[in-house]
Coordinates of C-alpha atoms in Angstrom, one line a residue:
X110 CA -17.8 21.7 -25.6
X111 CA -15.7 20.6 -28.6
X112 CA -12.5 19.4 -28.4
X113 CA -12.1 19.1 -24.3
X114 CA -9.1 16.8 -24.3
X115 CA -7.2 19.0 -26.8
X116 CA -7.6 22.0 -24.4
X117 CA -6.7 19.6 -21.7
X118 CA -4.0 18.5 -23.0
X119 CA -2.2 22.0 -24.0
X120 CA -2.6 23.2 -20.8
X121 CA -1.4 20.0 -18.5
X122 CA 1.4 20.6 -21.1
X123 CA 1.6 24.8 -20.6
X124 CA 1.5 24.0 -16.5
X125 CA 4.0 21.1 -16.4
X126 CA 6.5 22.7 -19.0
X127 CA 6.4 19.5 -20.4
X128 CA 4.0 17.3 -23.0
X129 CA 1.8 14.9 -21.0
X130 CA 2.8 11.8 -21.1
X131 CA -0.8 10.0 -21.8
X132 CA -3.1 10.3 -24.1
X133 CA -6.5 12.1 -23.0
X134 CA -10.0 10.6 -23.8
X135 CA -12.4 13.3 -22.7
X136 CA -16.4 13.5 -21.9
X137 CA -17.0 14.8 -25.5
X138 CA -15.5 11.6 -27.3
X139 CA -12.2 14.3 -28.0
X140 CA -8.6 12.5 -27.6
X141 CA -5.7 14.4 -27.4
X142 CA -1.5 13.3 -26.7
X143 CA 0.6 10.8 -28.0
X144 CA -0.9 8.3 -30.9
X145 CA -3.2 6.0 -29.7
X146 CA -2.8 2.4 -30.4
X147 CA -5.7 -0.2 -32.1
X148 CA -8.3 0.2 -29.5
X149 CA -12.2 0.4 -29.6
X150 CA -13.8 4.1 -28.8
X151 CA -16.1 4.3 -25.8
X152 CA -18.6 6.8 -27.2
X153 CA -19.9 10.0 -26.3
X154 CA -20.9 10.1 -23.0
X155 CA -22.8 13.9 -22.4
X156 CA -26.1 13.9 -22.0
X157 CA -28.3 17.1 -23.7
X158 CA -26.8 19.4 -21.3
X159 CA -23.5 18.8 -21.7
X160 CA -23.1 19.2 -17.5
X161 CA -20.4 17.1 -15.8
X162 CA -22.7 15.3 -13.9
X163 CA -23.6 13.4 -17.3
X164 CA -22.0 10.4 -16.0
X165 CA -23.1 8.2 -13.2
X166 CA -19.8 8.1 -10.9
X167 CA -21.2 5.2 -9.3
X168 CA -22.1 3.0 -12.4
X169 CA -18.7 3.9 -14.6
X170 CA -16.9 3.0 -11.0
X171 CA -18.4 -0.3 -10.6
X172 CA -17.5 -1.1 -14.5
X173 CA -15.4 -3.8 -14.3
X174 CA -11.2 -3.5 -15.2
X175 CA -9.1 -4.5 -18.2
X176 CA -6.3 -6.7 -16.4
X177 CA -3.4 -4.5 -16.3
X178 CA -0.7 -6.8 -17.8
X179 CA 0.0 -5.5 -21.0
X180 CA -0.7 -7.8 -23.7
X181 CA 1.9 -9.0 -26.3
X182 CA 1.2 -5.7 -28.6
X183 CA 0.1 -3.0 -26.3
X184 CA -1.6 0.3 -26.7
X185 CA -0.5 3.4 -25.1
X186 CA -2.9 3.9 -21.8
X187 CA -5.4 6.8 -22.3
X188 CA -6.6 8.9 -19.3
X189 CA -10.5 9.2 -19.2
X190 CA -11.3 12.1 -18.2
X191 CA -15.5 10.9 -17.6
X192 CA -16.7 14.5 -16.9
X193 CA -16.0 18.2 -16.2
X194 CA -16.4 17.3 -12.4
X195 CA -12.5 15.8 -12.4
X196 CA -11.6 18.9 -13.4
X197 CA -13.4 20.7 -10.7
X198 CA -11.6 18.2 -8.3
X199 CA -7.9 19.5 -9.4
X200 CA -9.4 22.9 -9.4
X201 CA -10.6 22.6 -5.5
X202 CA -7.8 20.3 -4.4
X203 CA -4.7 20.5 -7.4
X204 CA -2.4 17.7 -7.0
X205 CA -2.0 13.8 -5.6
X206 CA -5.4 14.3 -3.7
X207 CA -7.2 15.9 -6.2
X208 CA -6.4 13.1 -8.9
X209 CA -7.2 10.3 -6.1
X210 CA -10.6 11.8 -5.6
X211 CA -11.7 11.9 -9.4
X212 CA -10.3 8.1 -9.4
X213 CA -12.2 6.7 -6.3
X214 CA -15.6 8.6 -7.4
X215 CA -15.0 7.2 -11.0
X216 CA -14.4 10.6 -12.6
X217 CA -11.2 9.4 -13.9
X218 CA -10.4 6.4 -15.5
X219 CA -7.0 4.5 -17.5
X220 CA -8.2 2.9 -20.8
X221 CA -5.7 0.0 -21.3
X222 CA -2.4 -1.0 -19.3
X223 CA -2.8 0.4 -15.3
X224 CA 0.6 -0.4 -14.5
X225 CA 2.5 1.5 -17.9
X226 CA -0.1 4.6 -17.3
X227 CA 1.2 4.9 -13.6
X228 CA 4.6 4.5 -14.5
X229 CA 4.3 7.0 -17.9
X230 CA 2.4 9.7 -15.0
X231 CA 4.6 9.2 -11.9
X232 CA 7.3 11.5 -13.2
X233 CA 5.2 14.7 -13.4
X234 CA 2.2 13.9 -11.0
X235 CA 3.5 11.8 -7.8
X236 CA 7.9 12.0 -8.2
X237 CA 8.3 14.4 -5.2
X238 CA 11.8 13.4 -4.4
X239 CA 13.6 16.5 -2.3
X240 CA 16.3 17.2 -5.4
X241 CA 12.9 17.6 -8.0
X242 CA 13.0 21.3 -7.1
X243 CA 10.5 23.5 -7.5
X244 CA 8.4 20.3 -5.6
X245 CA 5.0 20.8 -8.4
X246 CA 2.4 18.1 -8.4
X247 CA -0.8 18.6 -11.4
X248 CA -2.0 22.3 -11.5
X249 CA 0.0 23.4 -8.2
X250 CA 1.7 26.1 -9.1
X251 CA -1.8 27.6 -9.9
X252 CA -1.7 28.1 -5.9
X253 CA 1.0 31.0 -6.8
X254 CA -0.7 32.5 -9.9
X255 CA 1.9 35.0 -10.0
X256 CA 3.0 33.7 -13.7
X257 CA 0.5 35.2 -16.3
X258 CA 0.4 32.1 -18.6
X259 CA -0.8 29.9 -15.5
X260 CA -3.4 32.8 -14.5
X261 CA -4.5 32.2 -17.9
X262 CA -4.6 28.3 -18.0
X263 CA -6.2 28.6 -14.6
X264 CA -9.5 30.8 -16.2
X265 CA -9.0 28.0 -19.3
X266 CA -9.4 25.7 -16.8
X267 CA -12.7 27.4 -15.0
X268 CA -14.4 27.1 -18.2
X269 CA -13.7 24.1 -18.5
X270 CA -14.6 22.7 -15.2
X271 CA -18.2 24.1 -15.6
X272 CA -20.3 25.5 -12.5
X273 CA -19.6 25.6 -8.9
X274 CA -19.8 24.4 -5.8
X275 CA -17.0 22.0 -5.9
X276 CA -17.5 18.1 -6.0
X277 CA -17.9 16.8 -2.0
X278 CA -14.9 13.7 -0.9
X279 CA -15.7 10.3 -1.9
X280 CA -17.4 8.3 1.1
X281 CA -14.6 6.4 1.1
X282 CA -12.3 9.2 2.1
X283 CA -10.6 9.7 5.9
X284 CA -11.3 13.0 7.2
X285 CA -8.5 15.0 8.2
X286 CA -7.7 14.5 11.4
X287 CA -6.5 16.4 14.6
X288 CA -5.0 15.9 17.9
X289 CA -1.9 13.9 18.5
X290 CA -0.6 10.6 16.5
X291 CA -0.5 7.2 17.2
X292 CA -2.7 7.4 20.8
X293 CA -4.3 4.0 21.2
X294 CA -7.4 5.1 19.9
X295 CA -6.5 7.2 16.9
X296 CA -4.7 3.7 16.1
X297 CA -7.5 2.2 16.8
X298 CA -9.5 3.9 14.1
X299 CA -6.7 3.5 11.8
X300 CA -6.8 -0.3 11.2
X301 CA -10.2 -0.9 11.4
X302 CA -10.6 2.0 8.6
X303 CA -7.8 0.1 6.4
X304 CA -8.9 -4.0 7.9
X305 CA -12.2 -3.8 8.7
X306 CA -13.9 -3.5 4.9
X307 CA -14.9 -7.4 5.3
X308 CA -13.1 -10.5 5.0
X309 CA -14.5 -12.1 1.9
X310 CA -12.9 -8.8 0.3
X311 CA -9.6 -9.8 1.7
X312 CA -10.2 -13.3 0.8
X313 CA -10.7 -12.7 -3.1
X314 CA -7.3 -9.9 -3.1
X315 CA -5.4 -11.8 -0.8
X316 CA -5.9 -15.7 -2.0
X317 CA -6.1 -18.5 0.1
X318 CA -3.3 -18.1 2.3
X319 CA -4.5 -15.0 4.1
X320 CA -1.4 -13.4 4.5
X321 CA -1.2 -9.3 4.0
X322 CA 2.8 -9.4 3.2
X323 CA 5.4 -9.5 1.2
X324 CA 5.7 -13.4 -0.2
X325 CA 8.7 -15.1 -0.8
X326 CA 8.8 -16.4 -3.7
X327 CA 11.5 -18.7 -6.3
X328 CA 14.5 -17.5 -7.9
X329 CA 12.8 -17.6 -11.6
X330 CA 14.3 -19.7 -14.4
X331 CA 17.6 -17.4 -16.1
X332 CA 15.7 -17.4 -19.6
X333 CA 13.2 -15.3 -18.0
X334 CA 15.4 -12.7 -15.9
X335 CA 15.0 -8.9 -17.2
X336 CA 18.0 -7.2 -17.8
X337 CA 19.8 -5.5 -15.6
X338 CA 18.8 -1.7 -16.2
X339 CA 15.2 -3.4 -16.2
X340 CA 13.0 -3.7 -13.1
X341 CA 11.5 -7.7 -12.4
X342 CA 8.4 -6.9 -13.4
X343 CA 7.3 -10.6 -15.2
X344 CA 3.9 -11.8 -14.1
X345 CA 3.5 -13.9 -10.9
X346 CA 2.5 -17.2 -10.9
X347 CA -1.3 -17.8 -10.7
X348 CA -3.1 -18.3 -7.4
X349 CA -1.9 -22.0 -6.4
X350 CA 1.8 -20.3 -6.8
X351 CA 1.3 -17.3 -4.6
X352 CA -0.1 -19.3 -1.6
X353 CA 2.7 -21.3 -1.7
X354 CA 5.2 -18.5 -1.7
X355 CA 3.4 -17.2 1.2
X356 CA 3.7 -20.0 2.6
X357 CA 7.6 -20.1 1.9
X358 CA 7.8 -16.8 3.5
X359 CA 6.5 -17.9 6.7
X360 CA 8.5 -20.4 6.8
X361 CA 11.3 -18.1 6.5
X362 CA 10.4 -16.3 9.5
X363 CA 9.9 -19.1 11.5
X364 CA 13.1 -20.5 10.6
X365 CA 15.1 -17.2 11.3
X366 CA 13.5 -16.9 14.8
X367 CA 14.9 -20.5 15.7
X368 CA 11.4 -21.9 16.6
X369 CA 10.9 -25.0 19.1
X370 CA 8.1 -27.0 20.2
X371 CA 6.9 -25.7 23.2
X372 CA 8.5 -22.0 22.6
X373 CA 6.4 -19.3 22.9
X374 CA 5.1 -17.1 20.0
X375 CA 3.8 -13.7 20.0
X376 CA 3.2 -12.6 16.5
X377 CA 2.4 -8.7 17.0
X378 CA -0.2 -7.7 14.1
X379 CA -1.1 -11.0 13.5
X380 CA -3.7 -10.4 10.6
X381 CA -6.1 -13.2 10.0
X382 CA -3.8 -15.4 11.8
X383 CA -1.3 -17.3 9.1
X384 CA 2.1 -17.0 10.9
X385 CA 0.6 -18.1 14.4
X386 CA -1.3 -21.5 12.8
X387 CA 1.9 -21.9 10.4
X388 CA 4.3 -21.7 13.0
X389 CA 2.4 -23.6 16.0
X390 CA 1.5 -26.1 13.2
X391 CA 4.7 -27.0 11.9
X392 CA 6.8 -25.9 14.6
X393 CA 5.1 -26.8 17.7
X394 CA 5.2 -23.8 19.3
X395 CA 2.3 -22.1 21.3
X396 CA 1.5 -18.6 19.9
X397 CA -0.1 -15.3 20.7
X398 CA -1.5 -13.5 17.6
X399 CA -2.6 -9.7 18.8
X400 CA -4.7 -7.4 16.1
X401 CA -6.4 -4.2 16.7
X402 CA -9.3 -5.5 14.2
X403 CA -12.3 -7.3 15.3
X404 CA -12.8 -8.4 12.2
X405 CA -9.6 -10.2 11.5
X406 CA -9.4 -11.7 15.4
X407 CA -12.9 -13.5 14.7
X408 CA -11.8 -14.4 11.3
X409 CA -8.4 -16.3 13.2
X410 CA -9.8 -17.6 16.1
X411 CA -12.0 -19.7 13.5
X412 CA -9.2 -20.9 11.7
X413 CA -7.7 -21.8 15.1
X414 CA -10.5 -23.3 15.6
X415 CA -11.0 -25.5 12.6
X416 CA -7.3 -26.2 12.3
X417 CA -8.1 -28.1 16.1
X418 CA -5.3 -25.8 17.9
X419 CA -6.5 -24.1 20.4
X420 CA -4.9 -25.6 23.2
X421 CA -1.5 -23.9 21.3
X422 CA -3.2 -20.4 20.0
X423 CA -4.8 -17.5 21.3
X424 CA -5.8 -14.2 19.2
X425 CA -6.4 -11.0 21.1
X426 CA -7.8 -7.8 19.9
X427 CA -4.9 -5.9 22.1
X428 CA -2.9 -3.2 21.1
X429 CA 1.1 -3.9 21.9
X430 CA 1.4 -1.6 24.4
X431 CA -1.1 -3.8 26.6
X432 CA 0.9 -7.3 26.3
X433 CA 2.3 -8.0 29.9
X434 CA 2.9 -11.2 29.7
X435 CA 6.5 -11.9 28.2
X436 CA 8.7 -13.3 28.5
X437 CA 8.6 -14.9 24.8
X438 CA 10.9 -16.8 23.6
X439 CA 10.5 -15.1 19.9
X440 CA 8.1 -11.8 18.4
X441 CA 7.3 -11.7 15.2
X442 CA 6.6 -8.2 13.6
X443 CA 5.3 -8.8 10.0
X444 CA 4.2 -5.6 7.8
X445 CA 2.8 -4.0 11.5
X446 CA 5.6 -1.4 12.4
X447 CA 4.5 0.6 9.4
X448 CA 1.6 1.9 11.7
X449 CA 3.5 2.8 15.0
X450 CA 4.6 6.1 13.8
X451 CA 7.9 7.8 14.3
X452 CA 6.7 9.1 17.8
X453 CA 6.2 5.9 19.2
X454 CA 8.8 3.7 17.4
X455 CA 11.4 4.0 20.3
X456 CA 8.4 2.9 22.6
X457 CA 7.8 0.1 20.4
X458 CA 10.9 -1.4 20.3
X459 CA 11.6 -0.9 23.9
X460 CA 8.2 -2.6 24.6
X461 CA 9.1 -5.9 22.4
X462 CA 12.6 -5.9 24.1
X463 CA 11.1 -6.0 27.7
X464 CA 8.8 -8.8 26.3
X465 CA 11.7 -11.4 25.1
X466 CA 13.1 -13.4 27.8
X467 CA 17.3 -13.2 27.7
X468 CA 18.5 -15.1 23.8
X469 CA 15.1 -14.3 22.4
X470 CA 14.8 -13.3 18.7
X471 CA 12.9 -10.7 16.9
X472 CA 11.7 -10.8 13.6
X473 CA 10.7 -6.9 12.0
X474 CA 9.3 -7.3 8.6
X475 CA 9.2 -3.2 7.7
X476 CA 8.6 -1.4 4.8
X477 CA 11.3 1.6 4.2
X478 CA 11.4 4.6 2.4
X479 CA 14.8 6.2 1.2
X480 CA 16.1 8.7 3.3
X481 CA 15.8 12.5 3.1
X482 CA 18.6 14.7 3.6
X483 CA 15.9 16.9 5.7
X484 CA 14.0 14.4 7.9
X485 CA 11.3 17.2 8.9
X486 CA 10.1 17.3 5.6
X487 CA 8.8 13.7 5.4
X488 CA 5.0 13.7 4.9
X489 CA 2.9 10.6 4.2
X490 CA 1.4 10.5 0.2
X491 CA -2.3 12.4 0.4
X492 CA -3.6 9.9 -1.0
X493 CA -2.0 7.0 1.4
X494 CA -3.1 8.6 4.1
X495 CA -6.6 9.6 3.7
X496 CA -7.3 6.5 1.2
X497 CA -5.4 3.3 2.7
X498 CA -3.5 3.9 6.0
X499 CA -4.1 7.1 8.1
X500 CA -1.6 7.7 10.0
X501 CA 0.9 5.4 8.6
X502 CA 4.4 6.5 7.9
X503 CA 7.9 4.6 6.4
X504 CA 11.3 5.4 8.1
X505 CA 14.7 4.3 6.1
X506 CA 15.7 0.9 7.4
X507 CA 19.2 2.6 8.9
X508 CA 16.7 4.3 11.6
X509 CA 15.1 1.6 12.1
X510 CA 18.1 -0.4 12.7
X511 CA 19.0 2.3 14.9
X512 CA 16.1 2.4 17.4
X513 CA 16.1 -1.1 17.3
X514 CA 19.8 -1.2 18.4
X515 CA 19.2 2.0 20.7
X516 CA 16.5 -0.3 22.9
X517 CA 19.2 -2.7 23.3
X518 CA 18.6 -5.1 20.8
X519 CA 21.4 -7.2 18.8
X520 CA 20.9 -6.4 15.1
X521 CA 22.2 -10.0 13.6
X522 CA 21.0 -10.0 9.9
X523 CA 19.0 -7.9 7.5
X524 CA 17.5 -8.9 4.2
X525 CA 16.0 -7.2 1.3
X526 CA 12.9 -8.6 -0.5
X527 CA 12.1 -5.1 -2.8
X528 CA 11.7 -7.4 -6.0
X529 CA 9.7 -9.9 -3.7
X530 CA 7.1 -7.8 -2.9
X531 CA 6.2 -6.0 -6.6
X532 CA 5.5 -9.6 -7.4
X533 CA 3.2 -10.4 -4.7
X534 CA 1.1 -6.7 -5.2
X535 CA 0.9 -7.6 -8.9
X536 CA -0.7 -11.2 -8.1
X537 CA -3.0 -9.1 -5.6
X538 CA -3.6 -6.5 -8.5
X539 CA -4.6 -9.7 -10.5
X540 CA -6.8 -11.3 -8.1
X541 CA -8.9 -7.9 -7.8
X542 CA -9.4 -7.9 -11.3
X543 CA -10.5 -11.4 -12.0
X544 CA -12.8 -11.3 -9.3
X545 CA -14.2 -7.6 -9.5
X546 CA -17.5 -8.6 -9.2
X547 CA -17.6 -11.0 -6.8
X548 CA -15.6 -7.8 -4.9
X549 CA -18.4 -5.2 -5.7
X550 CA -20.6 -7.6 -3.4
X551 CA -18.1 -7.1 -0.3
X552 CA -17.1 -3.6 -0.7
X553 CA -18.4 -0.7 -2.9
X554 CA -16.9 0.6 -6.5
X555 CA -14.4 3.2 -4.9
X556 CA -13.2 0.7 -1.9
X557 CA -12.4 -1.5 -4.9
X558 CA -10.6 1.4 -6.9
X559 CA -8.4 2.5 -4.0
X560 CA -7.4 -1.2 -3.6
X561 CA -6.6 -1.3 -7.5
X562 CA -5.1 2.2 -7.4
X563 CA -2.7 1.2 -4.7
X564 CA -1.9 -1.9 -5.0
X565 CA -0.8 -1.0 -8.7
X566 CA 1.2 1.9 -7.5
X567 CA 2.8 0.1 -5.1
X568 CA 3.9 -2.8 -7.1
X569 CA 5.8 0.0 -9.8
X570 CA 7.4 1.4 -6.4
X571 CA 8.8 -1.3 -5.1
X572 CA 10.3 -2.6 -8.8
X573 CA 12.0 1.0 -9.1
X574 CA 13.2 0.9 -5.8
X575 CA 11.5 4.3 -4.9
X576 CA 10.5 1.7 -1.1
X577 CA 11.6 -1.4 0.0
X578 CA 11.1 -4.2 2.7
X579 CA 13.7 -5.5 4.9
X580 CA 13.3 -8.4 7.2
X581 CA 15.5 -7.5 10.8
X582 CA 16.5 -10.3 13.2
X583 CA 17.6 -8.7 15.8
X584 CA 18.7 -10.4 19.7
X585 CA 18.3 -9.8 23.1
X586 CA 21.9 -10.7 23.1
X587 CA 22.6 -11.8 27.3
X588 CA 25.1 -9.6 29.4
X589 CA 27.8 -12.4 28.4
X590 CA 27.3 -12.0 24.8
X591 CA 26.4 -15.7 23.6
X592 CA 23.6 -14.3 20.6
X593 CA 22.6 -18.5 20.5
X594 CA 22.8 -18.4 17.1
X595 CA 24.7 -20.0 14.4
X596 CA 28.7 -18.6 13.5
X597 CA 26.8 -19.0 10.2
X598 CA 23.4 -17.1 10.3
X599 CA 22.2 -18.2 6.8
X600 CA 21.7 -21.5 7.8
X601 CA 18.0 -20.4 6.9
X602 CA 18.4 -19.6 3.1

């Protein structure tokens, strides 16, 4: 088929009502969009058929990635389009889902910067805010096909696609689900699905600190500020640098909880066990780490173990609604909420309430999503949900707040760290790709593209404040009202 990007192209462009913004490399060496930079041509990659199944998915998934910083002249990003199966994907499935299954099987592809492609596509493929009216992700309004020119780009698009049946879900994909959210075993399911892809995985994204946040890093030096109508989007630090800014985060949180020796600890979602050896190691305190993943609670409990405290640690594989014995003296929540679910939040806080003796402090570390002037119509990103966490959902921070308040809770500070958290997802982004095949022998070539996918995405989030994190210390203020802390309550900073 001659000229498959060009045909691409014009109708992306006839069903968006807008030109795409990327250029398109397709199966048949054609190109298509906006002028392509100085870049090297990958070839022709049909076979004497011509069929989509001329590429192996696996292989061209496994291929390992151009870093995604830009360099100091960048090209313009070019979508691969690697065979006619993507196009049978958007045909089957048209939008976010669609798009996420040709990138996890390898079907699709970005040929140069990750992060300026996702940024360039976000306006017309995933930008589903409630005033973008009609809502229209990639080929939906097919669904309607009341509009003659789209009944026409849809038949375009069947030749196109080639034959039928449709393309089956990556592996790596979560089925739907039914039944009710956030029961303990549904929740079960969903962390081991999102934690339980191997630790040496985690250890190559993540670093050496082992911590699954947002870090806390340095105020850079003024020279190298962006302006202020741009987003802080300047490279992390390399690897030493990010450890230590995890390390700085923890720090943070054990210095906004007020830890003492001999205070007790519970640290609810406690990962591979950072904040509970940080803060019984520097603070003296003795700490209760609880995970739903087997995988991270063996992981800790060595660490424990080799860092000689276990007289002062335990790690559980216990879900919060099982911890009886309180009362603690401080709980920290870091990057867990986002999995208890809108049905269960008021449970949740009322649970960690009952668990803090009288003056005790909370720590919620939370991502947030913006709020929607219809609440109802809040629905988790396809490929979030069926990709990374099932199940998981972001509330504004003022409902938060709320429910925190609402179980009886003191709300004492809240603090921002948006622009904190794009830098630590692009030093993740940047680990991945330095170390993508060490990470094909942990996980397989779509785990490794959702992780890329994501992670990317989320860093560009974050910078244009589309989510944020906020860090809530909140009291079980006493009947009198003495909070016990400070008339200052940055004495942290």
């Amino acid at each position: 088929m001659a000229d498959a990007a060009g045909r691409l192209s014009a109708l992306a462009e006839e069903v968006l009502g807008a030109p795409f913004p990327v250029r398109i490399r397709a199966w048949d060496g054609s190109e298509a969009g906006p002028p392509p930079g100085p870049s090297p041509h990958t070839g022709d990659t049909r076979d004497a058929a011509g069929t989509a199944d001329a590429v192996d998915a696996a292989a061209t998934a496994g291929a390992s990635p151009k870093p995604s910083t830009a360099d100091a002249s960048p090209k313009p990003p070019t979508l691969v389009v690697r065979n006619r199966r993507a196009v049978r994907r958007l045909l089957w499935r048209p939008g976010e889902l669609g798009l996420a299954r040709g990138w996890v099987a390898g079907d699709l592809d970005i040929d140069g910067d990750l992060y300026a492609a996702l940024d360039l596509l976000s306006g017309v493929l995933w930008d589903r805010g409630e005033e973008s009216a009609p809502r229209r992700g990639p080929l939906s309004a097919l669904n309607a096909a009341r509009d003659p020119r789209l009944r026409s780009a849809a038949r375009d698009l069947l030749a196109i696609a080639g034959p039928w049946p449709p393309p089956k879900p990556p592996v790596e994909e979560v089925r739907a689900r039914r039944g009710p959210l956030h029961t303990l075993r549904r929740d079960r399911a969903a962390i081991s699905h999102h934690y339980d892809v191997g630790n040496d995985f985690y250890e190559l994204v993540l670093g050496p600190s082992m911590v699954y946040s947002c870090a806390y890093w340095p105020a850079p030096d003024a020279a190298s500020q962006p302006a202020a109508s741009q987003p802080a989007t300047s490279q992390p630090a390399p690897d030493a640098d990010l450890a230590e800014a995890q390390r700085a985060k923890l720090d943070l949180v054990c210095r906004k909880l007020g830890l003492e020796p001999g205070q007790r600890l519970l640290d609810v979602g406690c990962g591979w066990g950072s904040m509970v050896l940080h803060a019984a190691r520097e603070y003296g305190v003795r700490a209760v780490g609880i995970t739903l993943s087997q995988e991270q609670a063996e992981y800790a409990r060595k660490r424990v173990a080799d860092a000689g405290l276990t007289d002062r640690v335990e790690i559980r594989v216990q879900d919060y609604r099982r911890v009886s014995d309180g009362p603690y003296d401080a709980i920290s929540s870091i990057g867990m909420a986002e999995h208890v679910g809108a049905v269960r939040y008021g449970e949740y806080a009322a649970l960690l309430y009952g668990l803090l003796r009288p003056g005790g402090r909370l720590l919620n570390h939370q991502i947030a999503r913006p709020p929607q002037r219809h609440e109802d119509a809040y629905r988790v990103d396809e490929f979030i949900d069926r990709y990374v966490f099932p199940d998981g959902e972001l509330a504004p921070v003022g409902r938060t707040v709320s429910q925190l308040e609402e179980a009886g809770f003191e709300v004492r500070d809240l603090e921002s760290l948006r622009e904190h958290y794009g830098l630590t997802l692009r030093a993740w982004v940047g680990n991945l790709e330095r170390n993508w095949s060490r990470a094909l022998r942990h996980v397989s070539p779509g785990r490794a593209r959702v992780w890329r996918l994501y992670m990317a995405a989320s860093a560009l989030a974050f910078e244009r404040n589309r989510i944020g994190v906020n860090q809530v210390l909140a009291v079980r203020t006493p009947e009198p009202g003495a909070s016990g802390l400070p008339l200052r309550t940055r004495t942290w900073n």
